[in-house]
Short mmCIF file of C-alpha atoms in Angstrom, two decimals:
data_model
loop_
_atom_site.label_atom_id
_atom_site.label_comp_id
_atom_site.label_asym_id
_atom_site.label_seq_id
_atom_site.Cartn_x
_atom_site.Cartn_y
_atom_site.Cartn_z
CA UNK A 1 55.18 -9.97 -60.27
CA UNK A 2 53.00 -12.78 -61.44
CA UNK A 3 54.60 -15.24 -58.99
CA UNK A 4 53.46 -12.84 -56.36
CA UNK A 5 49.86 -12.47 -57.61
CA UNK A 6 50.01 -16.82 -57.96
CA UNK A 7 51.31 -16.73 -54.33
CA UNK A 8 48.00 -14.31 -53.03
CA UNK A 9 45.76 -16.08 -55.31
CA UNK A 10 46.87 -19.41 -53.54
CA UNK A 11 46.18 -17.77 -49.97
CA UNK A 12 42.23 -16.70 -50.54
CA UNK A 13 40.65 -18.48 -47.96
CA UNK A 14 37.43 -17.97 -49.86
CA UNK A 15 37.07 -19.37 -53.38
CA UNK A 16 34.39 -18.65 -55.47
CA UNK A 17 32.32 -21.08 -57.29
CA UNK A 18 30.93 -20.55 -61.12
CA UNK A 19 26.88 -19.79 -60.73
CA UNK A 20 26.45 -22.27 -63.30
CA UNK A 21 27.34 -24.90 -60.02
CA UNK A 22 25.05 -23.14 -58.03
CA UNK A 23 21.67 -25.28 -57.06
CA UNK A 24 18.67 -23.28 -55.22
CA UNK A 25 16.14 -24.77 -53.28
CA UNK A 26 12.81 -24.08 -51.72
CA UNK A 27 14.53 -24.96 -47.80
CA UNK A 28 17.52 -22.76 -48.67
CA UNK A 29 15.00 -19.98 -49.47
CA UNK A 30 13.20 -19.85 -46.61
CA UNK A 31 16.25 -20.56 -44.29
CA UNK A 32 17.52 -17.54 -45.75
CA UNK A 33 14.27 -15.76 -44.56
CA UNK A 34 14.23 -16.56 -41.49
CA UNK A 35 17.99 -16.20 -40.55
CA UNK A 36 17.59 -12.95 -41.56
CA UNK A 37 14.53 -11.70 -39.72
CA UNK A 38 16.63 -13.34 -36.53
CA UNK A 39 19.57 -11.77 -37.52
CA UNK A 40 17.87 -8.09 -37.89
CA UNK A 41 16.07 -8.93 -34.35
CA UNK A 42 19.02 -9.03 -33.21
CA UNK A 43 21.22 -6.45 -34.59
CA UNK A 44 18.57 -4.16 -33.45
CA UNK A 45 18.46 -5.59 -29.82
CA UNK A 46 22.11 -4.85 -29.94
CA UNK A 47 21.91 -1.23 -31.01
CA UNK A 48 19.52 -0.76 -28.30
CA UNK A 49 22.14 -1.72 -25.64
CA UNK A 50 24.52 0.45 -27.61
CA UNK A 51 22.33 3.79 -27.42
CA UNK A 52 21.61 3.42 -24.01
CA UNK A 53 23.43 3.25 -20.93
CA UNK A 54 23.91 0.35 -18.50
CA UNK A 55 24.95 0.71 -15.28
CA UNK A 56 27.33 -1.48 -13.09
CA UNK A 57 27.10 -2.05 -9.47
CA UNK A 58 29.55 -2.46 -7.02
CA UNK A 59 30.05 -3.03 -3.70
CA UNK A 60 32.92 -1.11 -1.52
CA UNK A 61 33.64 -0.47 1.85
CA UNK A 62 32.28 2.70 2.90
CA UNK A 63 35.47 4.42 4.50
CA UNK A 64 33.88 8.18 4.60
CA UNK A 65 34.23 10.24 7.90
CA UNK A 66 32.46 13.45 9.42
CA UNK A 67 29.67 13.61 6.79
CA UNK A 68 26.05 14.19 7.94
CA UNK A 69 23.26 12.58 7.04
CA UNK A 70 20.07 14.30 5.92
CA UNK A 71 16.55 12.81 6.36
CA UNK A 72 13.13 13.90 4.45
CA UNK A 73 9.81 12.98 5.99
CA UNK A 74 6.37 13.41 5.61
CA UNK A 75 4.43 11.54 7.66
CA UNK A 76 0.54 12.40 8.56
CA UNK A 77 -1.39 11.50 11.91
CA UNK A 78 -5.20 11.30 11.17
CA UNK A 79 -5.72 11.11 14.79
CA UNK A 80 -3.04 13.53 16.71
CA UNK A 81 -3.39 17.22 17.10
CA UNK A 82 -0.60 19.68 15.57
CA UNK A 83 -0.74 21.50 18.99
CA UNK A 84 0.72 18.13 20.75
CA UNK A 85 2.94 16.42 18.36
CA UNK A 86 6.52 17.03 18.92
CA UNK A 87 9.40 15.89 17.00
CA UNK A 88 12.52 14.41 18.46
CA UNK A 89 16.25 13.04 16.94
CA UNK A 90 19.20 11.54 19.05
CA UNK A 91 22.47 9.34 18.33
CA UNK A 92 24.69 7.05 19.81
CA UNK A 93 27.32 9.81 20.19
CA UNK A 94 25.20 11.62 22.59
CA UNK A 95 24.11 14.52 20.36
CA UNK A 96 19.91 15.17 20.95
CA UNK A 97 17.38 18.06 18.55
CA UNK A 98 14.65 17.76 21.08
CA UNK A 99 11.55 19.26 20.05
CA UNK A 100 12.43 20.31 16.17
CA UNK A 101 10.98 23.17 14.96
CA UNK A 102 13.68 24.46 12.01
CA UNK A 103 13.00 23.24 8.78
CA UNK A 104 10.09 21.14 9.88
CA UNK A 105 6.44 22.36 8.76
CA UNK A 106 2.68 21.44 10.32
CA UNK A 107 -0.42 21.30 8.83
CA UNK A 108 -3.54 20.70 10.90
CA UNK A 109 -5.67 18.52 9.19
CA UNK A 110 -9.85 17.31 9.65
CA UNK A 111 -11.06 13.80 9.94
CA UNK A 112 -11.40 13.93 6.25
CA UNK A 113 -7.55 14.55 5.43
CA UNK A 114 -9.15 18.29 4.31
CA UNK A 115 -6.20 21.13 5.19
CA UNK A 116 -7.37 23.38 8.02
CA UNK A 117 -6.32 26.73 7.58
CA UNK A 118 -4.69 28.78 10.20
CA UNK A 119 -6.17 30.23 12.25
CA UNK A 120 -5.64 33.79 14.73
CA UNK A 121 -3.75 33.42 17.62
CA UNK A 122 -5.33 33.19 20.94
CA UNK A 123 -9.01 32.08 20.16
CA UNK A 124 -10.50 30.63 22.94
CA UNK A 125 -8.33 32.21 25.64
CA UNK A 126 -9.70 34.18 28.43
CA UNK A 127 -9.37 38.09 28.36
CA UNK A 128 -6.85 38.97 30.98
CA UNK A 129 -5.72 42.45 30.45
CA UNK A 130 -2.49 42.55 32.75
CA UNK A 131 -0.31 39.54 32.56
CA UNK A 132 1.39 38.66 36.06
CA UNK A 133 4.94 39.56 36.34
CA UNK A 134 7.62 37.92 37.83
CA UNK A 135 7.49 39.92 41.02
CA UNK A 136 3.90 38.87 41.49
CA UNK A 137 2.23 41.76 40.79
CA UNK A 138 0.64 42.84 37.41
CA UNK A 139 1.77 44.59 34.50
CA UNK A 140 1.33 48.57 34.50
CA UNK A 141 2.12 50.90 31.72
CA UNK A 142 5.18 52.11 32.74
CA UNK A 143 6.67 48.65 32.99
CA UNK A 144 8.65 46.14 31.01
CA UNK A 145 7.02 42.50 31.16
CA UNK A 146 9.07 40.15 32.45
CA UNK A 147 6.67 36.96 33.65
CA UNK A 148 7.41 34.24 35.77
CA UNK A 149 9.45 31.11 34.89
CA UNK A 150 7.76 29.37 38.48
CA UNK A 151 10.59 28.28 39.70
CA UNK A 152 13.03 27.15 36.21
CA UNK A 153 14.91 30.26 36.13
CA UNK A 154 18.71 29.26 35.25
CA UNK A 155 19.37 32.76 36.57
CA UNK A 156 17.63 35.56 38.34
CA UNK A 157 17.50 37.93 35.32
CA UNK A 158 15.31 35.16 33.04
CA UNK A 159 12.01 35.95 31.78
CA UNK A 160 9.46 33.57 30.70
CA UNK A 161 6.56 35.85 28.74
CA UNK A 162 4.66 33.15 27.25
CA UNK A 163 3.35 29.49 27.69
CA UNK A 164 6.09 27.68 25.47
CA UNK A 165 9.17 29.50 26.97
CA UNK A 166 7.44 28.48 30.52
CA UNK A 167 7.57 24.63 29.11
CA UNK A 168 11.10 25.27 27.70
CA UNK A 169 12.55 26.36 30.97
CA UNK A 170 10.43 23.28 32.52
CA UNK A 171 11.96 20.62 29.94
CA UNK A 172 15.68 22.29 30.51
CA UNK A 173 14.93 21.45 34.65
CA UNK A 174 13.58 18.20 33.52
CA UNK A 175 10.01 18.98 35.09
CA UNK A 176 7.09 17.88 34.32
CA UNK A 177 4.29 20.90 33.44
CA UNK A 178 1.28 18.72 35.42
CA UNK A 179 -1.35 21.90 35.61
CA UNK A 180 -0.77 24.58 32.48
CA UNK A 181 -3.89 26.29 33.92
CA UNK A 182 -1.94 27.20 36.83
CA UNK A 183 0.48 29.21 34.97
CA UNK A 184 -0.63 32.95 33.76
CA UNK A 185 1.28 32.58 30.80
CA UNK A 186 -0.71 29.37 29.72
CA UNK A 187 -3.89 29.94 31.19
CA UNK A 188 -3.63 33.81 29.31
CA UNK A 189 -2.96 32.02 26.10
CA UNK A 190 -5.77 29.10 26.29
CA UNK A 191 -3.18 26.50 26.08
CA UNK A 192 -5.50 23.83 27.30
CA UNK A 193 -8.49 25.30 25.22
CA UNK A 194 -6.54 25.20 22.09
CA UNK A 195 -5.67 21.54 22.57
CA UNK A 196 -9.64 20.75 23.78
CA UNK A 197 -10.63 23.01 20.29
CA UNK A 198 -8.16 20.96 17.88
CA UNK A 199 -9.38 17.42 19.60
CA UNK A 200 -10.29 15.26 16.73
CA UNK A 201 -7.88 16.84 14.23
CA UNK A 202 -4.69 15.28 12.61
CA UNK A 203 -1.14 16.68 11.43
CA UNK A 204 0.34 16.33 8.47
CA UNK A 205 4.37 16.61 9.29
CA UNK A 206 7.06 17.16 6.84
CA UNK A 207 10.38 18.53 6.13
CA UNK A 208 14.18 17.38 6.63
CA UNK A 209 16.47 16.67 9.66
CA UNK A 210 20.34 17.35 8.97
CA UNK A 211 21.99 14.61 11.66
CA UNK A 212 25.54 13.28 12.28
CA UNK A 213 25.99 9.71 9.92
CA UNK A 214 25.97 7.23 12.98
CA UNK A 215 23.37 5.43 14.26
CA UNK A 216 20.39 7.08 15.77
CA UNK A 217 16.82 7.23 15.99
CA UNK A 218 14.21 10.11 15.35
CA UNK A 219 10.25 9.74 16.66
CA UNK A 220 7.08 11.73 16.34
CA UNK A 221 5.32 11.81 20.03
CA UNK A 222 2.76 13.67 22.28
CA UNK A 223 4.17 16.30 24.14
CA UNK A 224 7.39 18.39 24.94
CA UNK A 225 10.41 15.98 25.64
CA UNK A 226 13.16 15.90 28.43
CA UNK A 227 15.86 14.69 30.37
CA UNK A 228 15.01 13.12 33.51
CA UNK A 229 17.62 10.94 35.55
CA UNK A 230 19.39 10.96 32.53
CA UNK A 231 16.63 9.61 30.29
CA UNK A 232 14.49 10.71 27.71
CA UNK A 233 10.88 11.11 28.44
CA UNK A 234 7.65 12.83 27.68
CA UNK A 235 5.76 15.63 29.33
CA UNK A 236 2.16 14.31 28.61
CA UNK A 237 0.32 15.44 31.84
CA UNK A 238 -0.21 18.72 30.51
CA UNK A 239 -2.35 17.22 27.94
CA UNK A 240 -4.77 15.51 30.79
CA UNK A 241 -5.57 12.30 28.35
CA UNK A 242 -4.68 8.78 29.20
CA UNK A 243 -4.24 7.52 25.84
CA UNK A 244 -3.27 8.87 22.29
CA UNK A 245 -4.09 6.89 18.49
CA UNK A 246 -0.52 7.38 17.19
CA UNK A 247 -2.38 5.79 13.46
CA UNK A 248 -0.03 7.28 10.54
CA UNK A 249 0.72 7.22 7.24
CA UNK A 250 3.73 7.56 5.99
CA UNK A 251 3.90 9.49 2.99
CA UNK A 252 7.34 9.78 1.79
CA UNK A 253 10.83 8.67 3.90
CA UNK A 254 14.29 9.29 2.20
CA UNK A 255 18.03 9.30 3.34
CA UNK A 256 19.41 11.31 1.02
CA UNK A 257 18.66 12.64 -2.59
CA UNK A 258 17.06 11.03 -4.99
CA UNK A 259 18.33 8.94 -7.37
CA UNK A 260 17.36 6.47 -10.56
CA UNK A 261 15.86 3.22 -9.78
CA UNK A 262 15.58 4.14 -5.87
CA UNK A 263 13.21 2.01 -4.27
CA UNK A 264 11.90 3.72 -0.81
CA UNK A 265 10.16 1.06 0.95
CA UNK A 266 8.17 2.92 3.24
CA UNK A 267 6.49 5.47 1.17
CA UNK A 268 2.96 4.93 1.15
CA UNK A 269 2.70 2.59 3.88
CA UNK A 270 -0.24 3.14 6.63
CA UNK A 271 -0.68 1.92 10.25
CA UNK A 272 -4.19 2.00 12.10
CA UNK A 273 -4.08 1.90 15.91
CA UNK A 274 -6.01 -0.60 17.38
CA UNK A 275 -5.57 -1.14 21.54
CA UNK A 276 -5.63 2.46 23.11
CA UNK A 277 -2.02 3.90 23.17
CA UNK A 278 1.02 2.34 22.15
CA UNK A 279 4.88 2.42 20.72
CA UNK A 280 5.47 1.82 17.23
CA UNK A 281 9.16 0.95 16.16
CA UNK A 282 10.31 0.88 13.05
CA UNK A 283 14.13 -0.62 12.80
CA UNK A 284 15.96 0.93 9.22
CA UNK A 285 19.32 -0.34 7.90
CA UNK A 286 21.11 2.15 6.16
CA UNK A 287 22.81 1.28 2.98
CA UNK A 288 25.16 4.34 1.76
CA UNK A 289 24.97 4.43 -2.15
CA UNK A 290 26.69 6.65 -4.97
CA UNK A 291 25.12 7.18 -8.53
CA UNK A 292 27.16 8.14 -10.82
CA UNK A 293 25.48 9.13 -14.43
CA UNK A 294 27.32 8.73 -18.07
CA UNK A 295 27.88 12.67 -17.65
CA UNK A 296 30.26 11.83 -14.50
CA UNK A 297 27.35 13.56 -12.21
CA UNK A 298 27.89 12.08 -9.05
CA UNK A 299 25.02 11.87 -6.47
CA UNK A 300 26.11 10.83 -2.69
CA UNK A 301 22.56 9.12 -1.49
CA UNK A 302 21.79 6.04 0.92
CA UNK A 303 18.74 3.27 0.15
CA UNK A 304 17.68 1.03 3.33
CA UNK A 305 15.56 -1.77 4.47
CA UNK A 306 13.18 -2.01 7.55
CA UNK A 307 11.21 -4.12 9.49
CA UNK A 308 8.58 -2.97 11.96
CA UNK A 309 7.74 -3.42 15.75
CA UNK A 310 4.49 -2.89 17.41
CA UNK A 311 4.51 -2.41 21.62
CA UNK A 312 1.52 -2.05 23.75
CA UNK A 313 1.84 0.64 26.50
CA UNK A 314 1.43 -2.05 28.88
CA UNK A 315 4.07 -4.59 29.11
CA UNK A 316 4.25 -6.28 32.23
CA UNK A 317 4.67 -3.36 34.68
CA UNK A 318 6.83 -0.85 32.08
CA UNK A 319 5.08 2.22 30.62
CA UNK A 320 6.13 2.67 26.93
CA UNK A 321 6.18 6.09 25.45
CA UNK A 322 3.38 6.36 22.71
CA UNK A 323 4.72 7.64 19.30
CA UNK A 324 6.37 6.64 16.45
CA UNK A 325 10.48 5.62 16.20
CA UNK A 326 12.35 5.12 13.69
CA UNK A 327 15.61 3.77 15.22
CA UNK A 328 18.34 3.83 12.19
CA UNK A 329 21.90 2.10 11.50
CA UNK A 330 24.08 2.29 8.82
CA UNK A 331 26.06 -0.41 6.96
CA UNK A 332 29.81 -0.40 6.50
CA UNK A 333 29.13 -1.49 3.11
CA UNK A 334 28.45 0.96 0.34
CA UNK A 335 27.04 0.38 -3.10
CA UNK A 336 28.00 2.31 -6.58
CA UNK A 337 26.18 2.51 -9.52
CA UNK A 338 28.02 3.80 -12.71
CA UNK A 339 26.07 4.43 -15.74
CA UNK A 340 28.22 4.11 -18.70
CA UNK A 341 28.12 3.57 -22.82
CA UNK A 342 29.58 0.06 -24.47
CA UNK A 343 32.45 1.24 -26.65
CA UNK A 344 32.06 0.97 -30.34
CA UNK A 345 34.74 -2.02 -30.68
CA UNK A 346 32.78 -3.86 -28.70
CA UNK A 347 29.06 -2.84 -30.29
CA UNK A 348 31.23 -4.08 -33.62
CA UNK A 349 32.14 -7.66 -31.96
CA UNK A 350 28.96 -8.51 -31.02
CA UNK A 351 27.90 -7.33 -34.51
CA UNK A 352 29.99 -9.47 -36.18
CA UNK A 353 29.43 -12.23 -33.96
CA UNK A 354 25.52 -12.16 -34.51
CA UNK A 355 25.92 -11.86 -38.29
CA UNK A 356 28.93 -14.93 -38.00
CA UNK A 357 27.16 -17.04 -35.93
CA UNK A 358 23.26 -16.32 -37.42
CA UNK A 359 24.97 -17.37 -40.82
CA UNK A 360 26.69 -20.34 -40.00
CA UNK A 361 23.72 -22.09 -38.01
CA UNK A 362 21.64 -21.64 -40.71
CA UNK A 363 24.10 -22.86 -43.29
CA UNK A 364 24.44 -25.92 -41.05
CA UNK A 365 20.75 -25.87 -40.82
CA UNK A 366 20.31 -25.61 -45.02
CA UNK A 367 23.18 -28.30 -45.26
CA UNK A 368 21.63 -30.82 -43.22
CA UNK A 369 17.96 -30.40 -44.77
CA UNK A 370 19.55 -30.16 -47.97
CA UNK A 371 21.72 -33.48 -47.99
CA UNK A 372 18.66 -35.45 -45.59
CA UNK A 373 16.30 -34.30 -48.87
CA UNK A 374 19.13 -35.58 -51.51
CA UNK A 375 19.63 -39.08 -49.54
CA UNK A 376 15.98 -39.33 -49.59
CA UNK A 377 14.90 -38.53 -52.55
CA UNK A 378 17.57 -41.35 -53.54
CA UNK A 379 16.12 -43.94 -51.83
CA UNK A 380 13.12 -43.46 -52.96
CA UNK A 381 14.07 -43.90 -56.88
CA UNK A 382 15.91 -47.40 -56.04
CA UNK A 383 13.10 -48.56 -54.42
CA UNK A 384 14.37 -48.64 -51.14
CA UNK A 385 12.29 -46.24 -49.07
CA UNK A 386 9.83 -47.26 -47.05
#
């Protein structure tokens, strides 16, 4: 048994040295400080990363089919009346939401940025007691209205009661409405009176579009859109003004949920019109992303960058459509982000690490002051320090 204990002894790769051997200095001492205090620093810099999570980014090839892609807006026009502004969203596969309504909401707005309130419906139009039917004649008590589409009607039975479905029928035949105050409908429900009373408001527009994830391009412009000759236009004569200050500010724009750390680069960012009408573009790459939290919550999302595009109505002889795009395409790349906790082990390797490494510099540190003190201190009593 004692040849055993000899053998251990023998292996102790750290003998220990009687105190009486032991020879303290003033260096040593406030080596010892300082390593410390750096050696706490960073213990506690460690534990820091330990407690909280850190997440890891990659970058994978976005191989997802069929999913939609949702967008959330809110965009406000100091200068463009509620009554006018339309909304708009088409893709490359041919799919169109012409004039969105659903899930979009308007607020009329002053020249101060002051919410209007609503107000009654039909102020300012003239009394007309019997609307004209479709026949021509006008409505008696014992009849049904049916009014006049003037000319749209996809079948003989359609009725068209008030202004808008007379401008929906139009859009479907890809007319333009030039005169509203020739039809009863619009003329019976001021249509031009209520654009001439909200001249000098603005509209605050916001809400969500749900649309097919390909690329596309949504816009905010004057005026009911159709299909003419197989392209998209806008009917603006109804509005009898040559120009329109398409100025906005773009309050919030998002692809998807939020997430943490998103950046939205557009948010907050204002345009002022300065020549009399003209199309601005703005051109958005779509970046899918996933977040994933340390509680394995997953959140499917998309961030983007854009860059911007102003175009005069008059180029050469073309006639731009005045309004604002937003012409989006997304990347075949796709980004994760995985938050996740450093495993003990590893919080306990870098642990022993700082405390190994902390305490051998400064042992190297106390040796060399130490020995460079001894050698001249030396010198000094043989004379031979100069």
């Amino acid at each position: 048994m004692d040849n055993i204990m000899s053998k251990l002894r023998n292996l102790d790769a750290y003998p220990k040295i009687n105190e009486d051997f032991y020879s303290r200095t003033l260096s040593g001492g406030v080596i010892t400080i300082a390593s410390s205090v750096v050696m706490l620093l960073l213990f506690l810099s460690e534990l820091r990363l330990y407690l909280h999570a850190v997440t890891e980014t990659k970058l994978v090839v976005d191989t997802s089919r069929g999913e939609t892609l949702r967008i959330n807006f809110d965009v406000t026009f100091p200068a463009l009346p509620c009554s006018i502004l339309s909304l708009d969203a088409m893709d490359i596969s041919g799919e169109q939401h012409l004039d969105v309504k659903h899930d979009v909401i308007k607020k009329r707005i002053d020249s101060h940025g002051n919410v209007i309130e609503t107000r009654q419906d039909g102020i300012g139009a003239p009394k007309i007691d019997k609307p004209l039917q479709r026949h021509g004649g006008r409505l008696e008590h014992n009849e049904t209205y049916c009014g006049s589409c003037y000319g749209a009607e996809a079948s003989d039975d359609d009725c068209c009661n008030n202004c808008e479905e007379v401008r929906e029928a139009y859009r479907k035949k890809g007319w333009a409405l030039s005169n509203p105050d020739m039809i009863d409908q619009c003329k019976r429900e001021g249509f031009l009176q209520r654009i001439k009373d909200e001249e000098g408001e603005g509209c605050n527009v916001y809400g969500f579009l749900e649309v097919n994830k390909v690329a596309g391009n949504f816009h905010f412009a004057p005026g009911k859109s159709f299909q003419q000759s197989n392209i998209h236009v806008h009917d603006l004569l109804s509005f009898q003004k040559d120009s329109f200050n398409i100025s906005h500010k773009i309050n919030r724009l998002t692809f998807g949920d939020y997430f943490p750390g998103v950046v939205n680069p557009l948010d907050g960012v204002q345009w002022s019109q300065a020549t009399p009408s003209g199309m601005y573009q703005y051109f958005i790459k779509v970046v899918p992303t996933v977040y994933t939290d340390v509680t394995g919550h997953t959140i499917q999302s998309n961030q983007f960058s854009v860059t911007e595009h102003f175009r005069t109505s008059e180029f050469g002889n073309l006639q731009f459509l005045p309004g604002v795009f937003f012409f989006y395409d997304l990347s075949p790349i796709k980004v994760t982000f995985a938050e996740e906790h450093i495993s003990f082990l590893h919080f306990l390797t870098n642990v022993c690490a700082i405390v190994g490494g902390v305490f051998t510099v400064s042992g190297i540190l106390d040796s060399f002051i130490y020995h460079g003190q001894k050698a001249i201190k030396k010198k000094m009593e043989i004379g031979k320090f100069s």
